[in-house]
mmCIF file of C-alpha atoms in Angstrom:
data_model
loop_
_atom_site.group_PDB
_atom_site.id
_atom_site.type_symbol
_atom_site.label_atom_id
_atom_site.label_comp_id
_atom_site.label_asym_id
_atom_site.label_seq_id
_atom_site.Cartn_x
_atom_site.Cartn_y
_atom_site.Cartn_z
ATOM 1 C CA GLU A 88 47.257 -29.822 259.457
ATOM 2 C CA ASP A 89 45.215 -31.858 257.262
ATOM 3 C CA GLN A 90 42.456 -30.376 255.255
ATOM 4 C CA VAL A 91 39.625 -31.331 252.763
ATOM 5 C CA THR A 92 38.027 -28.211 250.378
ATOM 6 C CA GLN A 93 35.183 -29.389 247.795
ATOM 7 C CA SER A 94 33.996 -26.907 245.144
ATOM 8 C CA PRO A 95 31.359 -26.087 243.897
ATOM 9 C CA GLU A 96 29.195 -25.564 247.183
ATOM 10 C CA ALA A 97 26.208 -26.126 245.667
ATOM 11 C CA LEU A 98 25.250 -27.295 241.596
ATOM 12 C CA ARG A 99 22.634 -27.210 239.383
ATOM 13 C CA LEU A 100 21.804 -29.236 236.569
ATOM 14 C CA GLN A 101 19.767 -30.244 233.991
ATOM 15 C CA GLU A 102 19.186 -33.991 233.578
ATOM 16 C CA GLY A 103 21.411 -35.452 230.987
ATOM 17 C CA GLU A 104 24.067 -32.258 231.806
ATOM 18 C CA SER A 105 27.547 -34.056 232.701
ATOM 19 C CA SER A 106 29.815 -32.188 234.829
ATOM 20 C CA SER A 107 32.680 -32.611 237.450
ATOM 21 C CA LEU A 108 32.853 -31.977 241.323
ATOM 22 C CA ASN A 109 36.660 -31.148 242.392
ATOM 23 C CA CYS A 110 37.795 -31.957 245.835
ATOM 24 C CA SER A 111 41.365 -30.660 246.821
ATOM 25 C CA TYR A 112 43.078 -31.932 249.603
ATOM 26 C CA THR A 113 46.433 -31.033 251.827
ATOM 27 C CA VAL A 114 47.174 -34.209 253.953
ATOM 28 C CA SER A 115 50.648 -35.225 255.793
ATOM 29 C CA GLY A 116 50.202 -39.068 254.814
ATOM 30 C CA LEU A 117 47.624 -40.268 252.201
ATOM 31 C CA ARG A 118 45.956 -43.774 252.951
ATOM 32 C CA GLY A 119 43.359 -43.132 250.848
ATOM 33 C CA LEU A 120 40.908 -40.661 249.142
ATOM 34 C CA PHE A 121 36.656 -41.759 249.615
ATOM 35 C CA TRP A 122 33.636 -40.293 248.329
ATOM 36 C CA TYR A 123 30.334 -40.426 249.741
ATOM 37 C CA ARG A 124 26.618 -39.902 248.728
ATOM 38 C CA GLN A 125 24.790 -38.586 251.695
ATOM 39 C CA ASP A 126 20.581 -38.168 250.959
ATOM 40 C CA PRO A 127 19.071 -35.730 252.948
ATOM 41 C CA GLY A 128 17.957 -36.646 256.362
ATOM 42 C CA LYS A 129 20.489 -40.021 256.054
ATOM 43 C CA GLY A 130 24.330 -41.165 256.431
ATOM 44 C CA PRO A 131 26.660 -41.073 254.475
ATOM 45 C CA GLU A 132 27.489 -44.398 251.843
ATOM 46 C CA PHE A 133 30.582 -44.805 250.570
ATOM 47 C CA LEU A 134 31.221 -44.755 246.965
ATOM 48 C CA PHE A 135 34.526 -45.000 245.952
ATOM 49 C CA THR A 136 38.457 -45.468 247.479
ATOM 50 C CA LEU A 137 40.834 -44.136 245.906
ATOM 51 C CA TYR A 138 44.906 -44.936 246.929
ATOM 52 C CA SER A 139 47.266 -43.502 244.562
ATOM 53 C CA ALA A 140 47.574 -40.448 241.888
ATOM 54 C CA GLY A 141 46.478 -42.074 238.498
ATOM 55 C CA GLU A 142 43.914 -44.072 239.831
ATOM 56 C CA GLU A 143 40.295 -43.917 238.130
ATOM 57 C CA LYS A 144 37.117 -45.840 239.489
ATOM 58 C CA GLU A 145 33.405 -46.094 238.198
ATOM 59 C CA LYS A 146 29.919 -46.851 239.177
ATOM 60 C CA GLU A 147 27.310 -46.480 236.917
ATOM 61 C CA ARG A 148 27.031 -42.490 235.933
ATOM 62 C CA LEU A 149 30.093 -41.710 238.285
ATOM 63 C CA LYS A 150 33.707 -41.447 237.891
ATOM 64 C CA ALA A 151 36.112 -40.790 240.586
ATOM 65 C CA THR A 152 39.854 -39.639 239.696
ATOM 66 C CA LEU A 153 42.935 -39.178 241.878
ATOM 67 C CA THR A 154 45.470 -36.520 241.385
ATOM 68 C CA LYS A 155 48.082 -35.852 244.197
ATOM 69 C CA LYS A 156 46.719 -32.586 245.533
ATOM 70 C CA GLU A 157 43.159 -33.178 243.955
ATOM 71 C CA SER A 158 40.401 -35.727 243.075
ATOM 72 C CA PHE A 159 37.528 -35.175 240.529
ATOM 73 C CA LEU A 160 33.873 -36.872 240.499
ATOM 74 C CA HIS A 161 32.660 -36.741 237.122
ATOM 75 C CA ILE A 162 28.783 -37.201 236.748
ATOM 76 C CA THR A 163 27.995 -37.953 233.014
ATOM 77 C CA ALA A 164 24.590 -37.861 231.838
ATOM 78 C CA PRO A 165 23.366 -37.763 235.549
ATOM 79 C CA LYS A 166 19.251 -38.441 236.138
ATOM 80 C CA PRO A 167 17.232 -36.566 238.965
ATOM 81 C CA GLU A 168 18.040 -39.491 241.360
ATOM 82 C CA ASP A 169 21.701 -38.753 241.578
ATOM 83 C CA SER A 170 20.526 -35.695 243.853
ATOM 84 C CA ALA A 171 22.211 -35.342 246.491
ATOM 85 C CA THR A 172 25.233 -34.162 248.794
ATOM 86 C CA TYR A 173 28.562 -35.452 247.681
ATOM 87 C CA LEU A 174 31.381 -35.866 249.817
ATOM 88 C CA CYS A 175 35.125 -36.036 249.751
ATOM 89 C CA ALA A 176 37.146 -37.330 252.782
ATOM 90 C CA VAL A 177 40.851 -38.612 253.191
ATOM 91 C CA TYR A 178 42.257 -41.063 255.641
ATOM 92 C CA ASN A 179 45.621 -40.156 256.796
ATOM 93 C CA TYR A 180 48.184 -41.758 258.588
ATOM 94 C CA GLY A 181 47.080 -40.828 262.241
ATOM 95 C CA GLN A 182 44.032 -43.002 261.117
ATOM 96 C CA ASN A 183 41.634 -40.807 260.985
ATOM 97 C CA PHE A 184 39.398 -39.441 258.308
ATOM 98 C CA VAL A 185 39.081 -35.850 257.570
ATOM 99 C CA PHE A 186 35.980 -34.580 255.777
ATOM 100 C CA GLY A 187 35.047 -31.824 252.927
ATOM 101 C CA PRO A 188 32.247 -29.747 253.546
ATOM 102 C CA GLY A 189 30.575 -31.504 250.542
ATOM 103 C CA THR A 190 28.819 -30.547 247.346
ATOM 104 C CA ARG A 191 25.177 -30.159 247.292
ATOM 105 C CA LEU A 192 24.064 -31.919 243.516
ATOM 106 C CA SER A 193 20.525 -31.044 242.065
ATOM 107 C CA VAL A 194 19.498 -32.652 238.817
ATOM 108 C CA LEU A 195 16.137 -31.408 237.302
ATOM 109 C CA PRO A 196 14.222 -33.131 235.386
ATOM 110 C CA ASN B 204 22.777 -57.833 259.682
ATOM 111 C CA ALA B 205 21.500 -54.501 260.820
ATOM 112 C CA GLY B 206 24.689 -52.188 260.276
ATOM 113 C CA VAL B 207 25.721 -49.201 262.095
ATOM 114 C CA THR B 208 22.197 -48.534 264.650
ATOM 115 C CA GLN B 209 22.019 -44.952 266.516
ATOM 116 C CA THR B 210 19.274 -44.017 269.071
ATOM 117 C CA PRO B 211 17.485 -41.313 269.839
ATOM 118 C CA LYS B 212 16.835 -40.543 266.230
ATOM 119 C CA PHE B 213 15.694 -36.973 267.629
ATOM 120 C CA GLN B 214 16.427 -35.264 270.893
ATOM 121 C CA VAL B 215 15.798 -32.124 272.615
ATOM 122 C CA LEU B 216 17.726 -30.743 275.732
ATOM 123 C CA LYS B 217 18.169 -28.150 277.601
ATOM 124 C CA THR B 218 21.452 -26.723 278.614
ATOM 125 C CA GLY B 219 23.348 -28.259 281.123
ATOM 126 C CA GLN B 220 21.524 -31.478 280.981
ATOM 127 C CA SER B 221 23.494 -34.706 280.460
ATOM 128 C CA MET B 222 22.435 -37.694 277.949
ATOM 129 C CA THR B 223 23.956 -40.283 276.085
ATOM 130 C CA LEU B 224 23.542 -41.248 272.244
ATOM 131 C CA GLN B 225 23.666 -44.761 271.736
ATOM 132 C CA CYS B 226 25.898 -46.750 268.651
ATOM 133 C CA ALA B 227 25.879 -50.385 267.782
ATOM 134 C CA GLN B 228 27.255 -52.126 265.330
ATOM 135 C CA ASP B 229 26.568 -55.808 264.206
ATOM 136 C CA MET B 230 29.827 -56.628 261.784
ATOM 137 C CA ASN B 231 32.013 -57.501 264.328
ATOM 138 C CA HIS B 232 34.255 -54.019 263.476
ATOM 139 C CA GLU B 233 37.412 -53.035 265.267
ATOM 140 C CA TYR B 234 37.049 -49.231 264.716
ATOM 141 C CA MET B 235 34.501 -47.310 265.385
ATOM 142 C CA SER B 236 34.332 -43.126 265.700
ATOM 143 C CA TRP B 237 31.565 -40.476 266.138
ATOM 144 C CA TYR B 238 30.885 -37.166 264.146
ATOM 145 C CA ARG B 239 29.317 -34.136 264.441
ATOM 146 C CA GLN B 240 27.574 -32.329 261.444
ATOM 147 C CA ASP B 241 27.290 -28.545 261.038
ATOM 148 C CA PRO B 242 26.083 -26.825 257.986
ATOM 149 C CA GLY B 243 28.921 -25.749 255.698
ATOM 150 C CA MET B 244 31.460 -27.406 257.983
ATOM 151 C CA GLY B 245 31.556 -31.365 257.147
ATOM 152 C CA LEU B 246 32.015 -34.208 259.448
ATOM 153 C CA ARG B 247 34.124 -33.316 261.979
ATOM 154 C CA LEU B 248 35.884 -36.225 264.397
ATOM 155 C CA ILE B 249 34.625 -36.436 268.281
ATOM 156 C CA HIS B 250 36.342 -39.570 269.370
ATOM 157 C CA TYR B 251 37.344 -42.661 268.180
ATOM 158 C CA SER B 252 37.966 -46.601 269.000
ATOM 159 C CA VAL B 253 40.544 -48.943 267.524
ATOM 160 C CA GLY B 254 39.147 -51.569 269.988
ATOM 161 C CA ALA B 255 37.745 -52.333 273.473
ATOM 162 C CA GLY B 256 39.045 -50.728 276.017
ATOM 163 C CA ILE B 257 40.622 -47.937 273.474
ATOM 164 C CA THR B 258 39.420 -44.696 272.738
ATOM 165 C CA ASP B 259 41.433 -41.282 271.804
ATOM 166 C CA GLN B 260 40.655 -37.759 271.007
ATOM 167 C CA GLY B 261 39.602 -36.309 267.419
ATOM 168 C CA GLU B 262 39.359 -33.102 266.126
ATOM 169 C CA VAL B 263 36.521 -31.682 268.472
ATOM 170 C CA PRO B 264 36.326 -33.861 271.491
ATOM 171 C CA ASN B 265 35.813 -31.039 274.394
ATOM 172 C CA GLY B 266 32.077 -31.703 275.964
ATOM 173 C CA TYR B 267 31.943 -35.129 274.872
ATOM 174 C CA ASN B 268 33.215 -38.471 276.843
ATOM 175 C CA VAL B 269 33.375 -42.272 275.246
ATOM 176 C CA SER B 270 33.826 -45.731 276.477
ATOM 177 C CA ARG B 271 34.296 -48.760 274.367
ATOM 178 C CA SER B 272 33.403 -52.156 277.143
ATOM 179 C CA THR B 273 32.826 -54.387 273.948
ATOM 180 C CA THR B 274 33.334 -54.420 270.212
ATOM 181 C CA GLU B 275 29.797 -53.742 269.685
ATOM 182 C CA ASP B 276 28.952 -50.546 271.661
ATOM 183 C CA PHE B 277 30.547 -47.132 271.355
ATOM 184 C CA PRO B 278 28.131 -44.719 273.736
ATOM 185 C CA LEU B 279 28.763 -41.121 273.284
ATOM 186 C CA ARG B 280 28.217 -38.941 276.057
ATOM 187 C CA LEU B 281 27.406 -35.153 276.929
ATOM 188 C CA LEU B 282 28.486 -34.357 279.872
ATOM 189 C CA SER B 283 26.506 -30.923 280.086
ATOM 190 C CA ALA B 284 24.837 -29.700 276.957
ATOM 191 C CA ALA B 285 25.560 -26.444 275.509
ATOM 192 C CA PRO B 286 23.566 -24.931 272.860
ATOM 193 C CA SER B 287 27.063 -25.186 270.458
ATOM 194 C CA GLN B 288 26.495 -28.942 270.415
ATOM 195 C CA THR B 289 23.194 -28.369 268.709
ATOM 196 C CA SER B 290 24.392 -30.730 265.486
ATOM 197 C CA VAL B 291 23.239 -33.921 263.802
ATOM 198 C CA TYR B 292 25.765 -36.799 265.513
ATOM 199 C CA PHE B 293 26.937 -39.814 263.326
ATOM 200 C CA CYS B 294 28.225 -43.263 264.286
ATOM 201 C CA ALA B 295 30.399 -44.854 261.588
ATOM 202 C CA SER B 296 32.586 -48.485 261.959
ATOM 203 C CA THR B 297 35.158 -49.941 259.878
ATOM 204 C CA PRO B 298 36.457 -53.132 259.885
ATOM 205 C CA SER B 299 39.818 -52.429 260.915
ATOM 206 C CA THR B 300 42.458 -49.504 260.565
ATOM 207 C CA GLY B 301 43.514 -50.760 257.344
ATOM 208 C CA PRO B 302 44.062 -47.981 254.660
ATOM 209 C CA GLY B 303 41.142 -49.567 252.356
ATOM 210 C CA GLU B 304 38.716 -49.751 254.757
ATOM 211 C CA THR B 305 35.416 -47.687 254.148
ATOM 212 C CA GLN B 306 33.426 -46.470 256.881
ATOM 213 C CA TYR B 307 29.813 -47.938 257.524
ATOM 214 C CA PHE B 308 27.437 -45.067 258.651
ATOM 215 C CA GLY B 309 24.488 -44.927 261.052
ATOM 216 C CA PRO B 310 21.374 -42.892 260.289
ATOM 217 C CA GLY B 311 22.106 -40.574 262.647
ATOM 218 C CA THR B 312 21.131 -38.554 265.971
ATOM 219 C CA ARG B 313 19.412 -34.709 265.744
ATOM 220 C CA LEU B 314 20.311 -32.738 268.974
ATOM 221 C CA LEU B 315 18.773 -29.895 269.519
ATOM 222 C CA VAL B 316 20.060 -28.126 273.070
ATOM 223 C CA LEU B 317 17.800 -25.155 274.030
#
């Protein structure tokens, strides 16, 4: 059974304090790993797709990396507007997305 | 483009009542899906469809029914609501079933079953 776990469950940072979020996965056949951002009361919003180990993608203060067993979302010099829940999901050969529970990030000014 | 729209935004039901959650997309996407989101459990797939006339079960299909008569619409029916179905429901669409396609999510429907 495909599984996705995320750590930490919640993270509080001071503005400018860089950190990383972890997504660990077990999947029978990985077609892609996705990162989403979700603001309170809204649907998830796409950030990145990674396909193979060693791949990296960047967007503003965010950088996502992928290994064979996990992915990291690095946040460099975060700002309060980066506060959100970050979701990781794997897309498998059954054409289904399996989501992790998310990491709630709070960035304090 | 309106993207993915969902109605209603919020609904209160009594145990045993039935209702339909509406989902529509105007992007001509083939793949549509329904998720429920519960605290600490992430998004769980209820049903999905890879095209008009084709539906399949996800991880938690019991108590829910779907149909896909058009590319645009993918309603979710609760047959006899139970308190365990209290959740936030999200509809999503994807251009195709290819490996690189991301999902576009609707704003969600909050359902409370008393």
